[in-house]
Amino acid sequence: MSEPAAPIPAPLAAPRTDLTDGEWHRLHPATPVLRGGIFMVAIIGFIIANLRERLVDLFLGEENYRGDPIDAIYERGAAGWALLIVAGVLLVIIGVFYLSWRMHTFRVTGEIVEVRSGVVFRSNRKARLDRVQGVNLARPLIARLFGAARLEITVAGQDGNVQLAYLGSKLADDLRRDILHLASGLWQARQPADLPGVPAAAAPTPIVPATAPPAHTALGDFATARYNEFRAPELDPDAAPPESVVRIPPGRLIGSVVLSGFTVFLLLAGVGLIVSVVAGSSGWVLVAVLPGLLGSVGYYFSRITKTLRFSIAGTPDGVRVGFGLLSTSSQTLPPGRIHAIKVSQPILWRRFGWWQVSINTAGQAAGRSSAPATSANILPVGTLADVEKVLQLALPGFDTDTQRALVENGLLGGHKRDAALADFYSNAPARAAWLRPFSWWRTGWAVSDQVAVIRRGVLSRDLILVPLARMQGVRISQGPVRRRLRLASADLHTVAGPVSASLPVIDVDEALVLFEWMSTGAVRSALADTTHQWSRAGKPSPAREAAE
Amino acid sequence: MPDLPDVNQPGALPPVPHDVAESADRPEPSARLELPETGDWMRVSPKYVLVEIVGTIVNAVVVCGGASLLWLLLDQTWALWVGIAVLVASIINLVFEPRRVRSIGYLLRGDDLLFRRGILFQRFVAVPYGRMQLIDITRGPIARWLGLADLKFVTAAATAGVSIPGLAEADAESLRDRLVELAESRRAGL
C-alpha cells in the first residue's frame, strides 16, 4: 500500500454533461441509421449495383442494357407509379426512423440509468448505478466514421446491459466519466461537506452543453474532427490516463496468435489432408476442408486486428482496457468487479516467456451481437513484468513482497524445482502423482490478504487468483479413487467466465483446512468490502491517490 | 465458528506446513472427507427415499425398454448387454438409496449454509448467506404426493448453488423464510 498521506480531497469535479440531471434525453440523431448500419449499406450497395449499367449509360451513351427491372418499368410507362412507390417507401422508412429516434430516450439520475425505447412494443430498462459491473465505450467502424459511440452499462446477469447507442463521441466520453463518478458515490460523499482544501486550479469546469460536438462551420472542420477522433480514441486526457502500462509489440502479438492451439489443430488437419490426398482419396475432402482453411485466415486476421491496439491502464474509477484497430472498444471495470483472475501460459509460449491474463466478471453476456464489445482477456500476451503490472491494476493492494513472491512462485515454481527458494504454497502430496503424473508438484493453494491463490497445471501453467470478497461458495468433494489415495478436490465458486477456480488434487486433511479458510474468509471479506460505491470507502483507492 | 487464525491479516500464509508429509505415521488416518466439530446436521425427510426409488425405477424401465426393443426388433445384441448393465446398476442403486438419502444434510452456521451429500462420491459445500440471489422451491409429482419439496439456494456463481431435496413442505417454507431473513441481514453485493 502507498503512504497514507493526509487525504487530499479530490477536486470536486462537476458533471461534464448535463445528461445526468435526471431528465429524459435523446440519443444521437443518426442512431437509427447507425443501428441499421449494415442493413443500410446493403441496401445502398444493392441499388448501386443495379444502377451501375444505367449510370455507365448515362455518361457514355451506350445502350447495352436490356431486361433489368428499371428498363421494364420504363417500357411499360409505369415510371410515375414506380417513383411514387419509391418515394412512399422512403417516407415510411424515414418516418419510422424518426419515430424510433424520438421514442428512444434515456436518463441518468443519482441512482439509476434508464432507457426507454420502442414504438409499438415499448421497452424500459433500468440499471442501478451501485450495481454497475462495468462501463464499456464501443465504437464500431461505421459509427466511428460518423463520430458516434455506443455506451454500454453492464450489470450482472445474462444480457443485462443498458445500451446507449449511439451518442456523440465526446459526449459519450463525458457521460462515461459522469456515470462512473455517480456510481462511485463520489459526489454524494463529497458534496455535502464544504471542502476547504480544494485547489483553486481544480475549480469546477463549466458545464458543457449537451450538443457537445460544436456546430461545424465547414465540412473541413468536420473532417478534421473526425480524423482526430479516429486517431485518438480516448479524447479526454483527464478521463484516460496517458500511458497504458503494457505495450504489446506487433511481432509478439502475431507470434502469440500463430503459436496457439488453433494452429496446432490446423497443422494436424493439414497433415491429415495431405495424407488422405496422397493415399488416393478423391478431391471431395479438399472441397470440404478448403473453406475451413480460408475461414481460419479470417480468424487470425480478426484476432490480430482486435488486439492490435491493446491498452490497459488504471483510472480512479477502475481498470480501463481498450482494444481494436478498426472498431474500438474501451471497457472500464470499477474496483471490486473482477471475480477471478487467471494467469496462464500455453506450452507453446513457454520458450518465449509469454503469459496471458483473463478474468471473470459478472457482466459477461454469452451472446454478443456486435463485434468487439467486452473482452475477458485483460492481457492477450505479455511478459512476466507485464503480468505483474496488470495484476497490480486488477488487484490493487496485492503487492507486498510476499505476495509478489507468491505470484512468481505460482507462475514459475513448484515444490520440486528451486528447492532453495521458499515455496509459499501448500502443495499436493507426492501420491497425487497417480492422478496428476506431471503437474502434481505444481498443484497447490495459498491465501494471502483476502485473495485465494491456486497454482496448477504443467502443460498450460495456470495461476488463479480469487478475491474472497467476490467468492460465491466453496466445495470440496471426494470420489472412490481419491479416497483410496487420501486425496480430495476443491472448487471455489465464482461467476461464469473463462476462469474456473478448481484444485484437482489436495490432501484430505488439507481440504478441510481449505474449506474452513475459504468459507470464513469469504464471509469476513464480504463484510469488509465496500467496493459497491468505491469512492465512499474510508480510504481512497491507491489508483485515485496516484491520479491526483 | 471454528477458531482460525485471522485470514484478513495482510500477508497471511496458509496455516498448514508446506509439503504435507507422507502419512505413514499419522494418528488414525481417515481417508474420508469429514468436517470436524460441525454440530448436528439437519437431515432431509426419510420419505424422500421413495422419490429417489421411483425416479431410479422409471429411469431403468425406460432405458431397459428401449434396449430390449432394439434387441428384439432390430437384432442388436449389444443393446441386450447395455440393458442388463443398466438393470444391475439400478438395482445396486436401489439398495444404496436409503443410505444415500440419509447422507444428505444441511446446517445453518453463523454466516453460511453448509450442505453435504453422497457416500461414495462425497461433497461438502459452503455458501455465505449474503451471496443469496434467490431461493427456489420446486415440487415434483411424487414429492408433492408425499408432501415434500426441493429447496434451491441460487447464487451468482456459474455452478448451481445448493439444492436441498426432500424437505417437508412446511420445513422448506420456513427454511426459505429463515434464509431470506439471514441473507437480508448480511447483504453483500455480488
mmCIF file of C-alpha atoms in Angstrom, chain A residues 26-354:
data_model
loop_
_atom_site.group_PDB
_atom_site.id
_atom_site.type_symbol
_atom_site.label_atom_id
_atom_site.label_comp_id
_atom_site.label_asym_id
_atom_site.label_seq_id
_atom_site.Cartn_x
_atom_site.Cartn_y
_atom_site.Cartn_z
ATOM 1 C CA ARG A 26 -32.453 11.694 -26.731
ATOM 2 C CA LEU A 27 -29.628 9.927 -28.488
ATOM 3 C CA HIS A 28 -27.533 10.965 -31.466
ATOM 4 C CA PRO A 29 -29.842 11.753 -34.412
ATOM 5 C CA ALA A 30 -28.021 9.330 -36.687
ATOM 6 C CA THR A 31 -28.782 6.481 -34.301
ATOM 7 C CA PRO A 32 -31.305 4.597 -36.450
ATOM 8 C CA VAL A 33 -29.000 4.731 -39.431
ATOM 9 C CA LEU A 34 -26.073 3.515 -37.360
ATOM 10 C CA ARG A 35 -28.059 0.787 -35.692
ATOM 11 C CA GLY A 36 -29.228 -0.494 -39.016
ATOM 12 C CA GLY A 37 -25.766 0.247 -40.368
ATOM 13 C CA ILE A 38 -25.052 -2.976 -42.196
ATOM 14 C CA PHE A 39 -28.597 -3.107 -43.477
ATOM 15 C CA MET A 40 -28.353 0.384 -44.928
ATOM 16 C CA VAL A 41 -25.018 -0.377 -46.553
ATOM 17 C CA ALA A 42 -26.526 -3.484 -48.079
ATOM 18 C CA ILE A 43 -29.480 -1.563 -49.492
ATOM 19 C CA ILE A 44 -27.291 1.155 -50.909
ATOM 20 C CA GLY A 45 -24.965 -1.444 -52.376
ATOM 21 C CA PHE A 46 -27.888 -3.231 -53.941
ATOM 22 C CA ILE A 47 -29.238 -0.062 -55.503
ATOM 23 C CA ILE A 48 -25.838 0.973 -56.810
ATOM 24 C CA ALA A 49 -25.196 -2.464 -58.244
ATOM 25 C CA ASN A 50 -28.490 -2.313 -60.053
ATOM 26 C CA LEU A 51 -28.000 1.191 -61.304
ATOM 27 C CA ARG A 52 -24.424 0.773 -62.390
ATOM 28 C CA GLU A 53 -25.126 -0.004 -66.004
ATOM 29 C CA ARG A 54 -27.609 2.796 -66.187
ATOM 30 C CA LEU A 55 -25.069 5.230 -64.781
ATOM 31 C CA VAL A 56 -22.479 3.994 -67.250
ATOM 32 C CA ASP A 57 -25.026 4.512 -69.934
ATOM 33 C CA LEU A 58 -25.810 7.987 -68.728
ATOM 34 C CA PHE A 59 -22.239 9.089 -69.067
ATOM 35 C CA LEU A 60 -21.050 7.054 -72.029
ATOM 36 C CA GLY A 61 -24.221 6.847 -74.009
ATOM 37 C CA GLU A 62 -24.001 3.171 -74.756
ATOM 38 C CA GLU A 63 -27.186 1.183 -74.898
ATOM 39 C CA ASN A 64 -26.121 -2.212 -73.708
ATOM 40 C CA TYR A 65 -28.676 -2.893 -71.062
ATOM 41 C CA ARG A 66 -31.760 -4.923 -71.702
ATOM 42 C CA GLY A 67 -34.207 -6.514 -69.434
ATOM 43 C CA ASP A 68 -33.365 -5.139 -65.976
ATOM 44 C CA PRO A 69 -36.292 -4.160 -63.782
ATOM 45 C CA ILE A 70 -35.879 -0.455 -64.320
ATOM 46 C CA ASP A 71 -35.957 -0.963 -68.025
ATOM 47 C CA ALA A 72 -39.136 -2.982 -67.805
ATOM 48 C CA ILE A 73 -40.800 -0.319 -65.727
ATOM 49 C CA TYR A 74 -39.764 2.361 -68.178
ATOM 50 C CA GLU A 75 -41.056 0.454 -71.171
ATOM 51 C CA ARG A 76 -44.441 -0.120 -69.653
ATOM 52 C CA GLY A 77 -44.814 3.549 -68.942
ATOM 53 C CA ALA A 78 -45.128 2.998 -65.228
ATOM 54 C CA ALA A 79 -42.289 5.276 -64.287
ATOM 55 C CA GLY A 80 -44.556 7.655 -62.417
ATOM 56 C CA TRP A 81 -46.049 4.914 -60.275
ATOM 57 C CA ALA A 82 -42.646 3.436 -59.574
ATOM 58 C CA LEU A 83 -41.295 6.761 -58.449
ATOM 59 C CA LEU A 84 -44.330 7.299 -56.271
ATOM 60 C CA ILE A 85 -43.896 3.905 -54.625
ATOM 61 C CA VAL A 86 -40.194 4.522 -54.031
ATOM 62 C CA ALA A 87 -40.947 7.909 -52.541
ATOM 63 C CA GLY A 88 -43.638 6.394 -50.354
ATOM 64 C CA VAL A 89 -41.361 3.655 -49.068
ATOM 65 C CA LEU A 90 -38.634 6.182 -48.377
ATOM 66 C CA LEU A 91 -41.053 8.388 -46.479
ATOM 67 C CA VAL A 92 -42.250 5.459 -44.385
ATOM 68 C CA ILE A 93 -38.670 4.422 -43.594
ATOM 69 C CA ILE A 94 -37.722 7.944 -42.620
ATOM 70 C CA GLY A 95 -40.881 8.260 -40.578
ATOM 71 C CA VAL A 96 -40.208 5.037 -38.723
ATOM 72 C CA PHE A 97 -36.598 6.047 -38.126
ATOM 73 C CA TYR A 98 -37.665 9.419 -36.825
ATOM 74 C CA LEU A 99 -40.279 7.912 -34.564
ATOM 75 C CA SER A 100 -37.921 5.318 -33.179
ATOM 76 C CA TRP A 101 -35.363 8.008 -32.518
ATOM 77 C CA ARG A 102 -37.925 10.205 -30.822
ATOM 78 C CA MET A 103 -39.193 7.423 -28.614
ATOM 79 C CA HIS A 104 -35.715 6.239 -27.678
ATOM 80 C CA THR A 105 -34.830 8.254 -24.610
ATOM 81 C CA PHE A 106 -32.630 7.785 -21.615
ATOM 82 C CA ARG A 107 -31.979 9.421 -18.297
ATOM 83 C CA VAL A 108 -29.325 9.244 -15.640
ATOM 84 C CA THR A 109 -30.118 10.107 -12.066
ATOM 85 C CA GLY A 110 -28.084 9.723 -8.927
ATOM 86 C CA GLU A 111 -29.173 6.128 -8.530
ATOM 87 C CA ILE A 112 -30.170 4.711 -11.877
ATOM 88 C CA VAL A 113 -29.673 4.704 -15.613
ATOM 89 C CA GLU A 114 -32.875 4.157 -17.524
ATOM 90 C CA VAL A 115 -33.576 3.657 -21.210
ATOM 91 C CA ARG A 116 -36.973 3.696 -22.882
ATOM 92 C CA SER A 117 -37.332 2.603 -26.460
ATOM 93 C CA GLY A 118 -39.693 1.106 -28.992
ATOM 94 C CA VAL A 119 -42.649 2.490 -30.887
ATOM 95 C CA VAL A 120 -45.152 -0.328 -30.879
ATOM 96 C CA PHE A 121 -43.547 -2.562 -28.291
ATOM 97 C CA ARG A 122 -42.244 -0.267 -25.600
ATOM 98 C CA SER A 123 -39.350 -1.448 -23.552
ATOM 99 C CA ASN A 124 -37.900 0.083 -20.456
ATOM 100 C CA ARG A 125 -34.605 -0.811 -18.867
ATOM 101 C CA LYS A 126 -33.296 0.404 -15.581
ATOM 102 C CA ALA A 127 -29.926 -0.274 -14.016
ATOM 103 C CA ARG A 128 -28.941 0.646 -10.502
ATOM 104 C CA LEU A 129 -25.691 2.545 -10.509
ATOM 105 C CA ASP A 130 -24.285 0.836 -7.440
ATOM 106 C CA ARG A 131 -24.713 -2.459 -9.250
ATOM 107 C CA VAL A 132 -22.721 -1.379 -12.283
ATOM 108 C CA GLN A 133 -20.233 -4.083 -13.223
ATOM 109 C CA GLY A 134 -18.516 -2.196 -15.979
ATOM 110 C CA VAL A 135 -18.916 0.618 -18.435
ATOM 111 C CA ASN A 136 -17.967 -0.096 -21.979
ATOM 112 C CA LEU A 137 -17.464 2.514 -24.666
ATOM 113 C CA ALA A 138 -17.555 0.866 -28.062
ATOM 114 C CA ARG A 139 -17.052 2.465 -31.428
ATOM 115 C CA PRO A 140 -17.891 0.187 -34.327
ATOM 116 C CA LEU A 141 -16.226 1.190 -37.568
ATOM 117 C CA ILE A 142 -19.226 2.800 -39.222
ATOM 118 C CA ALA A 143 -20.227 4.669 -36.088
ATOM 119 C CA ARG A 144 -16.656 5.819 -35.714
ATOM 120 C CA LEU A 145 -16.724 7.356 -39.159
ATOM 121 C CA PHE A 146 -19.776 9.314 -38.098
ATOM 122 C CA GLY A 147 -18.168 10.329 -34.826
ATOM 123 C CA ALA A 148 -20.562 8.356 -32.697
ATOM 124 C CA ALA A 149 -20.037 5.845 -29.937
ATOM 125 C CA ARG A 150 -22.037 3.308 -28.012
ATOM 126 C CA LEU A 151 -22.062 3.365 -24.236
ATOM 127 C CA GLU A 152 -22.899 0.098 -22.537
ATOM 128 C CA ILE A 153 -23.527 -0.066 -18.848
ATOM 129 C CA THR A 154 -23.028 -3.647 -17.787
ATOM 130 C CA VAL A 155 -24.908 -5.060 -14.859
ATOM 131 C CA ALA A 156 -24.821 -8.618 -13.612
ATOM 132 C CA GLY A 157 -26.651 -11.357 -15.415
ATOM 133 C CA GLN A 158 -27.009 -12.681 -18.895
ATOM 134 C CA ASP A 159 -27.906 -9.964 -21.351
ATOM 135 C CA GLY A 160 -28.045 -7.496 -18.520
ATOM 136 C CA ASN A 161 -26.787 -4.457 -20.365
ATOM 137 C CA VAL A 162 -28.184 -0.994 -20.671
ATOM 138 C CA GLN A 163 -27.114 0.325 -24.035
ATOM 139 C CA LEU A 164 -26.951 3.951 -25.004
ATOM 140 C CA ALA A 165 -26.477 3.607 -28.734
ATOM 141 C CA TYR A 166 -25.463 5.966 -30.171
ATOM 142 C CA LEU A 167 -24.083 9.134 -28.641
ATOM 143 C CA GLY A 168 -21.695 11.740 -29.941
ATOM 144 C CA SER A 169 -18.145 10.622 -29.353
ATOM 145 C CA LYS A 170 -17.166 13.405 -26.987
ATOM 146 C CA LEU A 171 -20.475 13.233 -25.220
ATOM 147 C CA ALA A 172 -20.101 9.513 -24.675
ATOM 148 C CA ASP A 173 -16.670 10.048 -23.129
ATOM 149 C CA ASP A 174 -18.013 12.655 -20.744
ATOM 150 C CA LEU A 175 -21.085 10.679 -19.897
ATOM 151 C CA ARG A 176 -18.982 7.650 -19.090
ATOM 152 C CA ARG A 177 -16.985 9.723 -16.664
ATOM 153 C CA ASP A 178 -20.106 11.162 -15.082
ATOM 154 C CA ILE A 179 -21.757 7.785 -14.723
ATOM 155 C CA LEU A 180 -18.652 6.325 -13.150
ATOM 156 C CA HIS A 181 -18.452 9.234 -10.741
ATOM 157 C CA LEU A 182 -22.087 8.867 -9.824
ATOM 158 C CA ALA A 183 -21.690 5.144 -9.367
ATOM 159 C CA SER A 184 -18.598 5.574 -7.249
ATOM 160 C CA GLY A 185 -20.545 7.620 -4.758
ATOM 161 C CA LEU A 186 -18.024 10.420 -5.139
ATOM 162 C CA TRP A 187 -20.496 13.239 -5.470
ATOM 163 C CA GLN A 188 -22.887 12.135 -2.812
ATOM 164 C CA ALA A 189 -19.991 11.641 -0.460
ATOM 165 C CA ARG A 190 -18.292 14.955 -1.026
ATOM 166 C CA GLN A 191 -20.916 17.460 -1.949
ATOM 167 C CA PRO A 192 -22.477 17.897 1.479
ATOM 168 C CA ALA A 193 -19.161 18.713 3.097
ATOM 169 C CA ASP A 194 -17.807 22.120 2.334
ATOM 170 C CA LEU A 195 -14.316 21.294 1.245
ATOM 171 C CA PRO A 196 -11.779 23.939 2.160
ATOM 172 C CA GLY A 197 -8.789 22.246 0.581
ATOM 173 C CA VAL A 198 -9.949 22.168 -2.981
ATOM 174 C CA PRO A 199 -7.157 23.561 -5.090
ATOM 175 C CA ALA A 200 -8.187 26.610 -6.986
ATOM 176 C CA ALA A 201 -6.883 25.172 -10.202
ATOM 177 C CA ALA A 202 -9.344 22.360 -9.952
ATOM 178 C CA ALA A 203 -12.363 24.618 -9.861
ATOM 179 C CA PRO A 204 -15.441 23.036 -11.335
ATOM 180 C CA THR A 205 -15.276 23.101 -15.044
ATOM 181 C CA PRO A 206 -18.129 24.881 -16.745
ATOM 182 C CA ILE A 207 -20.873 22.610 -17.853
ATOM 183 C CA VAL A 208 -20.533 21.639 -21.440
ATOM 184 C CA PRO A 209 -23.776 21.939 -23.340
ATOM 185 C CA ALA A 210 -25.449 18.735 -24.393
ATOM 186 C CA THR A 211 -24.615 19.350 -28.003
ATOM 187 C CA ALA A 212 -21.004 18.793 -27.181
ATOM 188 C CA PRO A 213 -19.588 18.463 -30.661
ATOM 189 C CA PRO A 214 -19.710 22.142 -31.592
ATOM 190 C CA ALA A 215 -21.554 23.077 -34.719
ATOM 191 C CA HIS A 216 -19.094 22.646 -37.509
ATOM 192 C CA THR A 217 -18.799 25.688 -39.638
ATOM 193 C CA ALA A 218 -17.375 23.914 -42.580
ATOM 194 C CA LEU A 219 -17.013 20.440 -43.908
ATOM 195 C CA GLY A 220 -13.261 20.769 -43.415
ATOM 196 C CA ASP A 221 -13.721 21.209 -39.660
ATOM 197 C CA PHE A 222 -15.950 18.196 -39.564
ATOM 198 C CA ALA A 223 -13.404 16.083 -41.387
ATOM 199 C CA THR A 224 -10.602 17.257 -39.131
ATOM 200 C CA ALA A 225 -12.594 16.489 -36.055
ATOM 201 C CA ARG A 226 -13.427 13.035 -37.347
ATOM 202 C CA TYR A 227 -9.803 12.448 -38.241
ATOM 203 C CA ASN A 228 -8.581 13.464 -34.825
ATOM 204 C CA GLU A 229 -11.130 11.249 -33.145
ATOM 205 C CA PHE A 230 -10.124 8.406 -35.373
ATOM 206 C CA ARG A 231 -6.515 8.715 -34.414
ATOM 207 C CA ALA A 232 -7.042 9.138 -30.709
ATOM 208 C CA PRO A 233 -9.904 7.026 -29.480
ATOM 209 C CA GLU A 234 -9.538 8.361 -25.959
ATOM 210 C CA LEU A 235 -10.315 12.017 -26.364
ATOM 211 C CA ASP A 236 -10.263 13.130 -22.828
ATOM 212 C CA PRO A 237 -6.741 13.260 -21.459
ATOM 213 C CA ASP A 238 -8.143 13.568 -17.960
ATOM 214 C CA ALA A 239 -10.501 10.625 -18.202
ATOM 215 C CA ALA A 240 -7.911 8.469 -19.882
ATOM 216 C CA PRO A 241 -4.575 8.339 -18.173
ATOM 217 C CA PRO A 242 -1.827 8.930 -20.665
ATOM 218 C CA GLU A 243 0.003 5.666 -20.778
ATOM 219 C CA SER A 244 -1.010 2.103 -20.995
ATOM 220 C CA VAL A 245 1.062 0.104 -18.555
ATOM 221 C CA VAL A 246 1.592 -2.593 -21.129
ATOM 222 C CA ARG A 247 2.813 -2.389 -24.684
ATOM 223 C CA ILE A 248 2.460 -5.350 -26.955
ATOM 224 C CA PRO A 249 4.904 -5.232 -29.855
ATOM 225 C CA PRO A 250 3.150 -6.350 -33.054
ATOM 226 C CA GLY A 251 5.709 -9.126 -33.513
ATOM 227 C CA ARG A 252 4.866 -10.654 -30.172
ATOM 228 C CA LEU A 253 1.173 -10.308 -30.815
ATOM 229 C CA ILE A 254 1.367 -12.058 -34.177
ATOM 230 C CA GLY A 255 3.643 -14.697 -32.699
ATOM 231 C CA SER A 256 1.223 -15.338 -29.870
ATOM 232 C CA VAL A 257 -1.715 -15.734 -32.210
ATOM 233 C CA VAL A 258 0.239 -18.019 -34.514
ATOM 234 C CA LEU A 259 1.518 -20.142 -31.635
ATOM 235 C CA SER A 260 -1.923 -21.059 -30.413
ATOM 236 C CA GLY A 261 -3.764 -24.305 -30.039
ATOM 237 C CA PHE A 262 -5.713 -23.367 -33.124
ATOM 238 C CA THR A 263 -2.533 -23.502 -35.210
ATOM 239 C CA VAL A 264 -1.700 -26.935 -33.887
ATOM 240 C CA PHE A 265 -5.167 -28.080 -34.837
ATOM 241 C CA LEU A 266 -4.763 -26.500 -38.266
ATOM 242 C CA LEU A 267 -1.399 -28.209 -38.817
ATOM 243 C CA LEU A 268 -2.830 -31.553 -37.809
ATOM 244 C CA ALA A 269 -5.740 -31.017 -40.165
ATOM 245 C CA GLY A 270 -3.306 -30.080 -42.934
ATOM 246 C CA VAL A 271 -1.202 -33.188 -42.374
ATOM 247 C CA GLY A 272 -4.318 -35.314 -42.340
ATOM 248 C CA LEU A 273 -5.414 -33.711 -45.578
ATOM 249 C CA ILE A 274 -2.108 -34.345 -47.328
ATOM 250 C CA VAL A 275 -2.057 -37.923 -46.127
ATOM 251 C CA SER A 276 -5.566 -38.514 -47.367
ATOM 252 C CA VAL A 277 -4.803 -36.993 -50.767
ATOM 253 C CA VAL A 278 -1.578 -38.986 -51.109
ATOM 254 C CA ALA A 279 -3.401 -42.107 -50.060
ATOM 255 C CA GLY A 280 -5.590 -41.500 -53.063
ATOM 256 C CA SER A 281 -8.902 -40.297 -51.753
ATOM 257 C CA SER A 282 -10.992 -38.216 -54.078
ATOM 258 C CA GLY A 283 -10.821 -34.451 -54.262
ATOM 259 C CA TRP A 284 -14.000 -34.169 -52.221
ATOM 260 C CA VAL A 285 -12.066 -33.920 -48.988
ATOM 261 C CA LEU A 286 -10.274 -30.921 -50.372
ATOM 262 C CA VAL A 287 -13.543 -29.263 -51.307
ATOM 263 C CA ALA A 288 -14.851 -29.882 -47.835
ATOM 264 C CA VAL A 289 -11.797 -28.597 -45.986
ATOM 265 C CA LEU A 290 -10.699 -25.685 -48.117
ATOM 266 C CA PRO A 291 -13.409 -23.234 -46.973
ATOM 267 C CA GLY A 292 -12.415 -24.007 -43.415
ATOM 268 C CA LEU A 293 -8.811 -23.156 -44.178
ATOM 269 C CA LEU A 294 -9.837 -19.884 -45.769
ATOM 270 C CA GLY A 295 -12.001 -19.145 -42.760
ATOM 271 C CA SER A 296 -9.064 -19.703 -40.458
ATOM 272 C CA VAL A 297 -7.168 -16.914 -42.202
ATOM 273 C CA GLY A 298 -10.063 -14.658 -41.304
ATOM 274 C CA TYR A 299 -9.825 -15.882 -37.737
ATOM 275 C CA TYR A 300 -6.148 -14.953 -37.482
ATOM 276 C CA PHE A 301 -6.818 -11.599 -39.061
ATOM 277 C CA SER A 302 -9.629 -10.722 -36.684
ATOM 278 C CA ARG A 303 -7.689 -11.933 -33.644
ATOM 279 C CA ILE A 304 -4.743 -9.746 -34.604
ATOM 280 C CA THR A 305 -6.664 -6.608 -35.546
ATOM 281 C CA LYS A 306 -8.768 -6.884 -32.433
ATOM 282 C CA THR A 307 -5.807 -6.820 -30.098
ATOM 283 C CA LEU A 308 -3.508 -4.677 -32.184
ATOM 284 C CA ARG A 309 -4.086 -1.553 -30.184
ATOM 285 C CA PHE A 310 -4.484 -3.140 -26.840
ATOM 286 C CA SER A 311 -4.063 -0.912 -23.825
ATOM 287 C CA ILE A 312 -4.674 -1.286 -20.131
ATOM 288 C CA ALA A 313 -4.406 1.475 -17.597
ATOM 289 C CA GLY A 314 -5.557 2.306 -14.124
ATOM 290 C CA THR A 315 -8.017 5.171 -13.658
ATOM 291 C CA PRO A 316 -9.555 6.450 -10.453
ATOM 292 C CA ASP A 317 -12.690 4.588 -11.444
ATOM 293 C CA GLY A 318 -11.117 1.260 -12.151
ATOM 294 C CA VAL A 319 -9.162 -0.585 -14.757
ATOM 295 C CA ARG A 320 -9.582 0.573 -18.320
ATOM 296 C CA VAL A 321 -8.986 -1.940 -21.062
ATOM 297 C CA GLY A 322 -9.024 -0.774 -24.652
ATOM 298 C CA PHE A 323 -8.543 -2.688 -27.864
ATOM 299 C CA GLY A 324 -9.435 -2.784 -31.506
ATOM 300 C CA LEU A 325 -7.947 -1.299 -34.639
ATOM 301 C CA LEU A 326 -10.958 -0.501 -36.796
ATOM 302 C CA SER A 327 -13.789 -0.978 -34.372
ATOM 303 C CA THR A 328 -12.556 0.091 -30.973
ATOM 304 C CA SER A 329 -13.790 -0.672 -27.535
ATOM 305 C CA SER A 330 -12.750 0.611 -24.184
ATOM 306 C CA GLN A 331 -14.036 -1.056 -21.097
ATOM 307 C CA THR A 332 -13.897 0.327 -17.576
ATOM 308 C CA LEU A 333 -14.044 -2.139 -14.721
ATOM 309 C CA PRO A 334 -14.649 -0.388 -11.408
ATOM 310 C CA PRO A 335 -12.768 -1.709 -8.374
ATOM 311 C CA GLY A 336 -14.078 -4.957 -6.966
ATOM 312 C CA ARG A 337 -15.804 -6.068 -10.161
ATOM 313 C CA ILE A 338 -13.272 -8.720 -11.005
ATOM 314 C CA HIS A 339 -14.378 -12.065 -9.626
ATOM 315 C CA ALA A 340 -11.493 -14.270 -10.653
ATOM 316 C CA ILE A 341 -8.191 -13.864 -12.447
ATOM 317 C CA LYS A 342 -6.233 -16.478 -14.333
ATOM 318 C CA VAL A 343 -2.652 -16.077 -15.458
ATOM 319 C CA SER A 344 -1.768 -18.841 -17.861
ATOM 320 C CA GLN A 345 0.914 -19.923 -20.256
ATOM 321 C CA PRO A 346 0.160 -22.416 -23.013
ATOM 322 C CA ILE A 347 3.090 -24.748 -23.576
ATOM 323 C CA LEU A 348 3.909 -23.231 -26.955
ATOM 324 C CA TRP A 349 4.555 -19.880 -25.320
ATOM 325 C CA ARG A 350 6.935 -21.181 -22.698
ATOM 326 C CA ARG A 351 10.044 -20.711 -24.796
ATOM 327 C CA PHE A 352 9.228 -17.033 -25.161
ATOM 328 C CA GLY A 353 8.107 -16.459 -21.614
ATOM 329 C CA TRP A 354 4.712 -15.107 -22.614
#
